[in-house]
PDB file of C-alpha atoms in Angstrom:
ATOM      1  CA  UNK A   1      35.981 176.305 172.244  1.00 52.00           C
ATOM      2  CA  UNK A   2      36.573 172.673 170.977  1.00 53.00           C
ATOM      3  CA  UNK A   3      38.059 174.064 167.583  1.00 54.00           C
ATOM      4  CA  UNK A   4      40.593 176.422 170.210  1.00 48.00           C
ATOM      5  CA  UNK A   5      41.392 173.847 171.788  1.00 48.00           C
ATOM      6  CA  UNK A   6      42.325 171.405 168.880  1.00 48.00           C
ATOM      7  CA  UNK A   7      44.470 174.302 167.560  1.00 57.00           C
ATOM      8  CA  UNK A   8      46.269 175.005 170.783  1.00 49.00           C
ATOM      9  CA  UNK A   9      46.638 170.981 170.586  1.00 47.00           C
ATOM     10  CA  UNK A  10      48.303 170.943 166.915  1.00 48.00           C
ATOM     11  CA  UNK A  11      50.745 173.915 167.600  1.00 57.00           C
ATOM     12  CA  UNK A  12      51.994 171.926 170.794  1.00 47.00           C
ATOM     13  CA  UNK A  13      52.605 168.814 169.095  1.00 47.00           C
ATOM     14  CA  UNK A  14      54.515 171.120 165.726  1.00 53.00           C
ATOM     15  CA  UNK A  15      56.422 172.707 169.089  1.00 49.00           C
ATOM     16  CA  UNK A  16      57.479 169.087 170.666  1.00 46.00           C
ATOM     17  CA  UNK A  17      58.312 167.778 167.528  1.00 49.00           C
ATOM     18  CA  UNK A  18      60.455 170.182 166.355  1.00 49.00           C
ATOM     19  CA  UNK A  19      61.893 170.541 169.656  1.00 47.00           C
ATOM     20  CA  UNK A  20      62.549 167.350 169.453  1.00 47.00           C
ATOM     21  CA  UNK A  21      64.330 167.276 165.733  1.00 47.00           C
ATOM     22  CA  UNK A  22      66.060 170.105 167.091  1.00 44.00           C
ATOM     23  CA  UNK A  23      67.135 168.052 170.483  1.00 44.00           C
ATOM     24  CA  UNK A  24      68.168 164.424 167.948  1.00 47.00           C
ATOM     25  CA  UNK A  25      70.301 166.771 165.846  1.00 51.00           C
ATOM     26  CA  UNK A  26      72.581 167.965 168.926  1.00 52.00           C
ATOM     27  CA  UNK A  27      72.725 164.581 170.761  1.00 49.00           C
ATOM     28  CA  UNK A  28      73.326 162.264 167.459  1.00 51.00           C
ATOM     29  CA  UNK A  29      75.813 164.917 166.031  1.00 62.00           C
ATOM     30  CA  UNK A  30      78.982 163.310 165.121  1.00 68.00           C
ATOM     31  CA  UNK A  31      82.148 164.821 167.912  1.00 77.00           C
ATOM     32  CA  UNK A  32      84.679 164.124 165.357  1.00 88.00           C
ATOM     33  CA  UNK A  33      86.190 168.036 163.797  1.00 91.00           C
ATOM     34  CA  UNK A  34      85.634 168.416 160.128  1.00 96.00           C
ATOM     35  CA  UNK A  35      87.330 166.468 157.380  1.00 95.00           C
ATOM     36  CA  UNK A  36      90.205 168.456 154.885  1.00 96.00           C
ATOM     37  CA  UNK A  37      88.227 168.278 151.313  1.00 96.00           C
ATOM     38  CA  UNK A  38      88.949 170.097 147.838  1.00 97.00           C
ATOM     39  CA  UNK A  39      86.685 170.878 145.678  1.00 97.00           C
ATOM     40  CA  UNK A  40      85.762 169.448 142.470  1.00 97.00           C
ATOM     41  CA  UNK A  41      86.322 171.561 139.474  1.00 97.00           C
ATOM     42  CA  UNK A  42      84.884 171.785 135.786  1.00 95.00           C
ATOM     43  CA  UNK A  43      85.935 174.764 133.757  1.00 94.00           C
ATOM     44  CA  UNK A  44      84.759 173.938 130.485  1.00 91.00           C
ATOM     45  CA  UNK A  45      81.275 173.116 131.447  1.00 92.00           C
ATOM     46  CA  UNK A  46      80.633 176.528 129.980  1.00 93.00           C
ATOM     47  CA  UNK A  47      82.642 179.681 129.078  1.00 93.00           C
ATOM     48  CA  UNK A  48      83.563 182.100 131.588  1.00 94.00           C
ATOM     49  CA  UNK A  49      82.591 179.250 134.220  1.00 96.00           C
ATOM     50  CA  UNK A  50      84.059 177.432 136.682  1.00 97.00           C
ATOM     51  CA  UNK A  51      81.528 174.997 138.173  1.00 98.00           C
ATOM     52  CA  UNK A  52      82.522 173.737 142.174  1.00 98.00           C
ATOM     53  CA  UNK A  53      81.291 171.214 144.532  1.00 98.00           C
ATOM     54  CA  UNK A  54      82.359 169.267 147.526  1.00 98.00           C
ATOM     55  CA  UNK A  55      81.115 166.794 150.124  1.00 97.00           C
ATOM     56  CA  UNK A  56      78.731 166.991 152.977  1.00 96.00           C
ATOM     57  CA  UNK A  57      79.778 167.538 156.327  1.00 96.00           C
ATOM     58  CA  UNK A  58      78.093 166.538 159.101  1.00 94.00           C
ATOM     59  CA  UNK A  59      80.822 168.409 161.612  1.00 95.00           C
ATOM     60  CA  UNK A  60      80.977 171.845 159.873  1.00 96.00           C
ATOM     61  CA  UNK A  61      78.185 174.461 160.663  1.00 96.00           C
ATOM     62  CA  UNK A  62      79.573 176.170 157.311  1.00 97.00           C
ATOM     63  CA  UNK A  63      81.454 176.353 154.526  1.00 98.00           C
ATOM     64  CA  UNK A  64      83.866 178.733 153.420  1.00 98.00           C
ATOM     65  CA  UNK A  65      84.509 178.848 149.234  1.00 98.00           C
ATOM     66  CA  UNK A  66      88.103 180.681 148.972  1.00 98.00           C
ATOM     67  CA  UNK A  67      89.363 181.984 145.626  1.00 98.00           C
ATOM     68  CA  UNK A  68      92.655 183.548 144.766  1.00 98.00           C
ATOM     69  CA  UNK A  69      94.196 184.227 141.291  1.00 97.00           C
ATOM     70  CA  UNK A  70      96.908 181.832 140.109  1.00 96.00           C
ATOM     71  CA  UNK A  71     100.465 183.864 141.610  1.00 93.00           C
ATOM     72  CA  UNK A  72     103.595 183.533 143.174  1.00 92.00           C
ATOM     73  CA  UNK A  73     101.514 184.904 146.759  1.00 94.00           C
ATOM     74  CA  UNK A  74      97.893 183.283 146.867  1.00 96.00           C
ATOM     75  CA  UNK A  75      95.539 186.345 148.507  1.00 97.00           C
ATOM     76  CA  UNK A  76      92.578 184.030 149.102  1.00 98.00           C
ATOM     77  CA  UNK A  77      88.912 186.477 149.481  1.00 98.00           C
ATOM     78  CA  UNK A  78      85.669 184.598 150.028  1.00 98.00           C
ATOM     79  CA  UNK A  79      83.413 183.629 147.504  1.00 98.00           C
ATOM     80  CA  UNK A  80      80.363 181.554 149.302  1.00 98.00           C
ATOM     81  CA  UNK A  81      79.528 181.427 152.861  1.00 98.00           C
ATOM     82  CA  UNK A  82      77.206 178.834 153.774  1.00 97.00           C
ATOM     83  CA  UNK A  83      75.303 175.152 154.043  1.00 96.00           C
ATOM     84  CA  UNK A  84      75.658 174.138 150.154  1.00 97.00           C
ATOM     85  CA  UNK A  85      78.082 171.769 148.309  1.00 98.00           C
ATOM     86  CA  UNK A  86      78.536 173.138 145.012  1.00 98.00           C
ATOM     87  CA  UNK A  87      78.976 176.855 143.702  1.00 98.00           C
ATOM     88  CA  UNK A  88      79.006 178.424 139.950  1.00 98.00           C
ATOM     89  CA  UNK A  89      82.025 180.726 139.579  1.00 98.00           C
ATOM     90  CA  UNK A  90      81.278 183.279 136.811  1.00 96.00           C
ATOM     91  CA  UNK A  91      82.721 186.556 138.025  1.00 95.00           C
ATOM     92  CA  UNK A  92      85.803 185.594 136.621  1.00 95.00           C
ATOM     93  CA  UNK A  93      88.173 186.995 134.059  1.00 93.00           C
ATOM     94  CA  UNK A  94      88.660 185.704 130.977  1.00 89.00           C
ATOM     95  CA  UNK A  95      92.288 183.307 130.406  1.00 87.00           C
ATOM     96  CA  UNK A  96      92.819 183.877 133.722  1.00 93.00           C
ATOM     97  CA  UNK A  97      93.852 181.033 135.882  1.00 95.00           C
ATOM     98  CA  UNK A  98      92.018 180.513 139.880  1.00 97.00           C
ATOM     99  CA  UNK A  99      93.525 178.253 142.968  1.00 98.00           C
ATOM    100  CA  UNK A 100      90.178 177.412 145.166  1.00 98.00           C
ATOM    101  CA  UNK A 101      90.461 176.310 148.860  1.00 98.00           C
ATOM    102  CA  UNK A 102      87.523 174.803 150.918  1.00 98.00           C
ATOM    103  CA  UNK A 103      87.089 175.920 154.449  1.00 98.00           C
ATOM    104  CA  UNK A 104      85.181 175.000 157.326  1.00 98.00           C
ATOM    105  CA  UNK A 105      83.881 175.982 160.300  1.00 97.00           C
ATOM    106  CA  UNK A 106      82.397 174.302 163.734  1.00 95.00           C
ATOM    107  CA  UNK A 107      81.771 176.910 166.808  1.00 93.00           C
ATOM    108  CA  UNK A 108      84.331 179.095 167.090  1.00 94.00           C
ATOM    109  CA  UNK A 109      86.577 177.624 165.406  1.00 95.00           C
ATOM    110  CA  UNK A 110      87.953 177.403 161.719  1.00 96.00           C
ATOM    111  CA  UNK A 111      89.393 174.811 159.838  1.00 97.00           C
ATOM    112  CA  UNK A 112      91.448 176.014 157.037  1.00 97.00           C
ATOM    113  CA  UNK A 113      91.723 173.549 153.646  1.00 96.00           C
ATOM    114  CA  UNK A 114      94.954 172.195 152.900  1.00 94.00           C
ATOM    115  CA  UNK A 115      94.595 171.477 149.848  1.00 94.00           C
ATOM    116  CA  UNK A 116      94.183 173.926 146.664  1.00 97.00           C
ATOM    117  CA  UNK A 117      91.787 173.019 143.679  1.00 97.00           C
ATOM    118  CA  UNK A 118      92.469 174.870 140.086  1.00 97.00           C
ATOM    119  CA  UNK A 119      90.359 176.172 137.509  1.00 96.00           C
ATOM    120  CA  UNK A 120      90.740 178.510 135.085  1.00 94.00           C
ATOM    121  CA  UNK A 121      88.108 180.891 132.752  1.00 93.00           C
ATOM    122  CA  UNK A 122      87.618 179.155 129.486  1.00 91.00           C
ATOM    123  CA  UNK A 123      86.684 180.729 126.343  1.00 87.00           C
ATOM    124  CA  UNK A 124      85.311 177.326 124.859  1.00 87.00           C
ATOM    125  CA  UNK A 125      83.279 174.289 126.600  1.00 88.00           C
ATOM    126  CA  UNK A 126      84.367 170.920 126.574  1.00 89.00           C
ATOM    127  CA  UNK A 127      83.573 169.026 123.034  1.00 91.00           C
ATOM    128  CA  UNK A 128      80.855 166.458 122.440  1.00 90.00           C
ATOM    129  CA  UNK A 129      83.310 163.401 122.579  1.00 92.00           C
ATOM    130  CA  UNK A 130      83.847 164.069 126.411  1.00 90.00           C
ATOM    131  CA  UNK A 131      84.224 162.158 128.907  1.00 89.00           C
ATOM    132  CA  UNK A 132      87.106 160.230 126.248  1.00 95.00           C
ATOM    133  CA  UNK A 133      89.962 161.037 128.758  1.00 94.00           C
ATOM    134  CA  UNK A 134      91.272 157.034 128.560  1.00 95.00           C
ATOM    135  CA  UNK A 135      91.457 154.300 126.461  1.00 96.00           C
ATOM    136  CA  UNK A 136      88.318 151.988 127.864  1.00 96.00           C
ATOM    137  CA  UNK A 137      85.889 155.463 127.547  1.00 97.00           C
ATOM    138  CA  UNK A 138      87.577 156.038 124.040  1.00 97.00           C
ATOM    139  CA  UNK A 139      85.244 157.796 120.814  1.00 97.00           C
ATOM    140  CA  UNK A 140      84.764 155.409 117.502  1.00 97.00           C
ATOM    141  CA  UNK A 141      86.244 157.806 114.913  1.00 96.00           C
ATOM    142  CA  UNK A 142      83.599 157.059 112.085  1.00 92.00           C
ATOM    143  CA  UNK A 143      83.182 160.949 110.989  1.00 89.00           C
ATOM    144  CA  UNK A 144      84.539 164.348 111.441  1.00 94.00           C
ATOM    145  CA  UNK A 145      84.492 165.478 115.154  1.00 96.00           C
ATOM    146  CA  UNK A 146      85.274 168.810 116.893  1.00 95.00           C
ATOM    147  CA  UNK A 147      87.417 168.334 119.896  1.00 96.00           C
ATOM    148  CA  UNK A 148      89.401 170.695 122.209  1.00 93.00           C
ATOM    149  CA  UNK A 149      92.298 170.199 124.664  1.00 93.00           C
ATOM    150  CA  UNK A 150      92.667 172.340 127.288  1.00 90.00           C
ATOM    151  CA  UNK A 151      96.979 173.133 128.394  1.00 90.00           C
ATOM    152  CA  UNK A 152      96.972 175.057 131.645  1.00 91.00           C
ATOM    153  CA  UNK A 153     100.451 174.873 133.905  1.00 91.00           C
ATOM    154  CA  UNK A 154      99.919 176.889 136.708  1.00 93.00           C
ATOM    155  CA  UNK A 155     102.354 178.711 139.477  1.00 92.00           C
ATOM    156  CA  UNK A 156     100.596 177.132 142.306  1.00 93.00           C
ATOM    157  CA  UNK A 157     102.071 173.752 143.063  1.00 90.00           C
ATOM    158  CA  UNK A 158     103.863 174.175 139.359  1.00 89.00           C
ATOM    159  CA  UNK A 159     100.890 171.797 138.835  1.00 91.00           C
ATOM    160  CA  UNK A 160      99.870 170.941 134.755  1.00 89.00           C
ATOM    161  CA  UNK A 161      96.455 170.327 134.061  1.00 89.00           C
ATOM    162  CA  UNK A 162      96.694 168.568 130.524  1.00 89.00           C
ATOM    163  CA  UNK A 163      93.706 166.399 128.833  1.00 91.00           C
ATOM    164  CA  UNK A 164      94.000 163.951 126.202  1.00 95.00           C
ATOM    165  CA  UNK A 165      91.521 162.542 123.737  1.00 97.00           C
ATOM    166  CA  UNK A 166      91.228 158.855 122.760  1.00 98.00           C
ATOM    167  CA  UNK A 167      89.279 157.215 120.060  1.00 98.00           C
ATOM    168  CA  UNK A 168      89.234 154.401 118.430  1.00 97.00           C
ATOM    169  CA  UNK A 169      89.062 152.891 114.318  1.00 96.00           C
ATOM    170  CA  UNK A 170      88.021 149.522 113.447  1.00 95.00           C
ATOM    171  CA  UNK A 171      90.323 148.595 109.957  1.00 95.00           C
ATOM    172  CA  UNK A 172      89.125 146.212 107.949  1.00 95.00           C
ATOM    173  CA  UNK A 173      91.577 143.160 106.997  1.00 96.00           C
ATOM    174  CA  UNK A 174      94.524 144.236 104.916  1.00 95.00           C
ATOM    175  CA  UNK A 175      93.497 148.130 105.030  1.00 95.00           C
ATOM    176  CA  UNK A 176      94.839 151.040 105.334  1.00 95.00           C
ATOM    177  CA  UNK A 177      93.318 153.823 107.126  1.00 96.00           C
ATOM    178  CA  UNK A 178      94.071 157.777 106.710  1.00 96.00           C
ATOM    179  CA  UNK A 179      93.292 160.190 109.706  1.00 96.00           C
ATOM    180  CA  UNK A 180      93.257 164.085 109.113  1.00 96.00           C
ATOM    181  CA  UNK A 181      93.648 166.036 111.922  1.00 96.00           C
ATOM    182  CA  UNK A 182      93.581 170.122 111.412  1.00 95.00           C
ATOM    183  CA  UNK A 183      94.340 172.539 114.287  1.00 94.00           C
ATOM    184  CA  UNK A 184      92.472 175.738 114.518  1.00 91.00           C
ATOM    185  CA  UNK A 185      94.345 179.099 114.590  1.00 84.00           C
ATOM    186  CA  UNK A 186      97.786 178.621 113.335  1.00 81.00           C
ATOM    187  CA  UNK A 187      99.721 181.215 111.985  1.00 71.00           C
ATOM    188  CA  UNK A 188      99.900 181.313 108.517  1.00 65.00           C
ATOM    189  CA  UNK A 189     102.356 181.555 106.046  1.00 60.00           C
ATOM    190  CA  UNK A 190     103.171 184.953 103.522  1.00 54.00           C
ATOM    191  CA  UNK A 191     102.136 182.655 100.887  1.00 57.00           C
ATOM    192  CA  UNK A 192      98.478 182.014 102.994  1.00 56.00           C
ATOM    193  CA  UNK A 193      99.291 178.231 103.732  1.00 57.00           C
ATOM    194  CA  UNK A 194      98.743 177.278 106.905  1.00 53.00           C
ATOM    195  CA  UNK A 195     101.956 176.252 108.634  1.00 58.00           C
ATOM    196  CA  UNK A 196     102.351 172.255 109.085  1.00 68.00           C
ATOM    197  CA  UNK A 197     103.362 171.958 112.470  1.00 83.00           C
ATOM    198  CA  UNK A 198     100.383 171.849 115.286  1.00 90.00           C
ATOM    199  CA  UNK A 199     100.516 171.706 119.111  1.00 90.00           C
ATOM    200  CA  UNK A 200      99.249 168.304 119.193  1.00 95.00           C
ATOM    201  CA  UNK A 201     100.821 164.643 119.071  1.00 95.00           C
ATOM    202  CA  UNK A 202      99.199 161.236 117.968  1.00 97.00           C
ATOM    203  CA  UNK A 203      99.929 157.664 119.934  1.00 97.00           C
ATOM    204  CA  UNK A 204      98.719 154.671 118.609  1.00 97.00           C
ATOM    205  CA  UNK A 205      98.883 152.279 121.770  1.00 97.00           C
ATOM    206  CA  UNK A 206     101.817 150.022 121.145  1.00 95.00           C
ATOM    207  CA  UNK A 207     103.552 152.618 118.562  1.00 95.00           C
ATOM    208  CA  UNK A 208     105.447 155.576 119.454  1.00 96.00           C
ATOM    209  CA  UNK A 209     104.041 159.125 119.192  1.00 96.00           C
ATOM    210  CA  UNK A 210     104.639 161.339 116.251  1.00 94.00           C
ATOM    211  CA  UNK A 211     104.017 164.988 115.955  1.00 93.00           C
ATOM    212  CA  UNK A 212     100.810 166.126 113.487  1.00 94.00           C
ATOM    213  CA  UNK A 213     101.407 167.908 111.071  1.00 92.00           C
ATOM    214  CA  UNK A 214      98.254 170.499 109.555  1.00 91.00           C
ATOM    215  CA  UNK A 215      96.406 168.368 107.360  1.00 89.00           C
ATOM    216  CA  UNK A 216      98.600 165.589 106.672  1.00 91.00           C
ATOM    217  CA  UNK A 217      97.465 162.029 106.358  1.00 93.00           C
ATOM    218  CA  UNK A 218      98.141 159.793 109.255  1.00 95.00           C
ATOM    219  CA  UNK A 219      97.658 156.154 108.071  1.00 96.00           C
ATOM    220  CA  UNK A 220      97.146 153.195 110.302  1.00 96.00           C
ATOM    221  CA  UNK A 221      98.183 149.796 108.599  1.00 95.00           C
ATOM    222  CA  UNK A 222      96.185 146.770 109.508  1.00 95.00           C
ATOM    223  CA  UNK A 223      98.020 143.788 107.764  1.00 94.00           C
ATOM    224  CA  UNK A 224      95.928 140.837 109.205  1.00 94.00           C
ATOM    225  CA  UNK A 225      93.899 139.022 107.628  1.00 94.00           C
ATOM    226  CA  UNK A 226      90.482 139.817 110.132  1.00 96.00           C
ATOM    227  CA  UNK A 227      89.317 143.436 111.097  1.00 96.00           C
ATOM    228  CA  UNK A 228      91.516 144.872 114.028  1.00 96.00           C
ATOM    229  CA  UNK A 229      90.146 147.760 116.238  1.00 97.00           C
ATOM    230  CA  UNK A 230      92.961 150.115 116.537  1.00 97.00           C
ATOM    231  CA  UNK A 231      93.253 152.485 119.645  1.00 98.00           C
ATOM    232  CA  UNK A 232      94.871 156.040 119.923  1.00 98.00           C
ATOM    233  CA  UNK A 233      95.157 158.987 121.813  1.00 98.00           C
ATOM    234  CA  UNK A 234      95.283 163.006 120.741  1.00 97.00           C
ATOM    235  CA  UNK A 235      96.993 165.345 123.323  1.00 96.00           C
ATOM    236  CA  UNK A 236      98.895 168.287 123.280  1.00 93.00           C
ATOM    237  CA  UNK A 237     102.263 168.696 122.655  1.00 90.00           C
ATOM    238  CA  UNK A 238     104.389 169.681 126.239  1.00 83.00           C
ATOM    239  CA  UNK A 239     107.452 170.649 124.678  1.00 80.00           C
ATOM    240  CA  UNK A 240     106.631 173.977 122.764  1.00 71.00           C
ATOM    241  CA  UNK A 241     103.629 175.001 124.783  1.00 73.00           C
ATOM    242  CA  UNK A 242     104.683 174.529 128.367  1.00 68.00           C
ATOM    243  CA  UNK A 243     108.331 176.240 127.724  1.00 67.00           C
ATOM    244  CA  UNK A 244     107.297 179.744 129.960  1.00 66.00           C
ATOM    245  CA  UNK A 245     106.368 179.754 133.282  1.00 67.00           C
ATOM    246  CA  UNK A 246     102.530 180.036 133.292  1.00 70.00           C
ATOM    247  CA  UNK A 247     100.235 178.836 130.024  1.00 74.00           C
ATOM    248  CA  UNK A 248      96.816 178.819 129.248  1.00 81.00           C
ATOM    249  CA  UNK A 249      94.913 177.305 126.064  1.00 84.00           C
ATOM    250  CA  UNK A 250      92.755 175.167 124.698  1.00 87.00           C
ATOM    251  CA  UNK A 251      92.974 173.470 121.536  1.00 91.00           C
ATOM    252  CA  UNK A 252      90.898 173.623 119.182  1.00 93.00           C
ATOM    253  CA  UNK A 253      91.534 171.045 116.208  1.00 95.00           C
ATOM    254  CA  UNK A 254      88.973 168.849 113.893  1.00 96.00           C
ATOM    255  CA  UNK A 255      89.671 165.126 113.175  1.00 97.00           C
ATOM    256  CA  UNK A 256      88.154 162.944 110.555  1.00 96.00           C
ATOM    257  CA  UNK A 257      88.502 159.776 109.255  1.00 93.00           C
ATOM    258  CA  UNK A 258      89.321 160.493 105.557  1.00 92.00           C
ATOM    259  CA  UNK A 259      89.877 157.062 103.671  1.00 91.00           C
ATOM    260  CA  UNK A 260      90.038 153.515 103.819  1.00 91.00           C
ATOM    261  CA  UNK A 261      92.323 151.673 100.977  1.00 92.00           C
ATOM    262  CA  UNK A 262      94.226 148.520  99.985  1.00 90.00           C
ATOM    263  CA  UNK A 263      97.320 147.994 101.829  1.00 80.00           C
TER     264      UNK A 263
END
């Protein structure tokens, strides 16, 4: 009887308290309607992935993940329904460009997102040098690296997603330094060459940018007499590859430090 009883007496205190936790979470609830958020996206994470995520809310009872594809008339379908904050796109199509809107509900009643986030299905990831998007998170170019840049203008917005790559060479006094930077997949030549131009331009901060050319030396002249740390950025080049209405790539290209020399 006494074991009964203690039973009995351990259910009803597991009812009251979560009776209670049930009671705290509908009196302490914030009144306030749901916030407008857009997701965070990452589409080079991995290929054929576009990885999501987006910030609690206390207001919503759920969350609505909308996808449409990149055109002139969005037709948004539902991708996740629920409680989480992040979601792993993968039944995507490859090159093909996605606008993603975050939706809410409380009740009855829906809150549509305003804003639109973009992502697109990669055939590469993003390159070991990464996160080197500015100059004070910039890569010490001491070897060969393999980087990529991804190009994506999209018809939503007319928005341009475009990354850039910095790095950085320390040059010792009165030295000249020789940077090789090779593209992957040009279009070749009848003769098998490789054709010089690339899709990618070079800035050396307080220079202006120049065009690379396939596996030409770039030299960068220190002409003090102490070492100088010289900063500069990779990225691609607007004017050819942005031309049509919609583009999609990403850039493959290999960069190496290749000498160091007298002035």
């Amino acid at each position: 009887m006494r074991r009964v009883f203690l039973m009995f007496l351990v259910s009803l205190l597991c009812f009251v308290a979560c009776k209670q936790n049930m009671y705290e979470e509908i009196l302490f609830r914030t009144l306030e309607d749901p916030f407008y958020d857009v997701p965070k996206t990452n589409s080079l994470k991995k290929e054929k992935t576009v990885y999501l995520s987006w910030e609690e809310d206390d207001a919503s009872d759920c969350f609505f993940l909308m996808r449409a594809m990149d055109d002139d008339n969005l037709n948004f379908t539902c991708i996740y329904q629920g409680r989480e904050t992040n979601y792993i796109d993968t039944n995507i199509e490859e090159q093909t460009r996605y606008v993603y809107r975050l939706d809410k509900q409380r009740g009855n009643k829906k809150f549509i997102g305003e804003t639109y986030a973009l992502g697109y299905a990669s055939t590469c990831r993003e390159d070991s040098c990464e996160n080197n998007n500015n100059e004070t998170v910039a890569t010490l170019l001491t070897h060969e690296f393999i980087c990529n840049l991804p190009c994506v203008k999209y018809i939503t917005e007319n928005k341009i997603v475009i990354d850039e790559d910095w790095f950085y060479i320390e040059v010792p006094p009165r030295r000249n330094v020789d940077i090789i930077i090779t593209q992957e997949g040009l279009p070749q030549n009848s003769n098998g060459s490789e054709q010089p131009s690339t899709n990618l331009m070079l800035q050396v901060v307080g220079k202006e940018s120049i065009s690379v050319t396939q596996n030409n030396a770039i030299t960068i002249k220190n002409t003090a007499l102490e070492a100088n740390r010289f900063y500069f950025r990779v990225y691609p080049n607007t004017t050819t590859l942005l031309a049509s209405d919609t583009f999609q790539t990403v850039i493959e290209y290999t960069i190496s430090l290749n000498k160091i020399y007298y002035n």
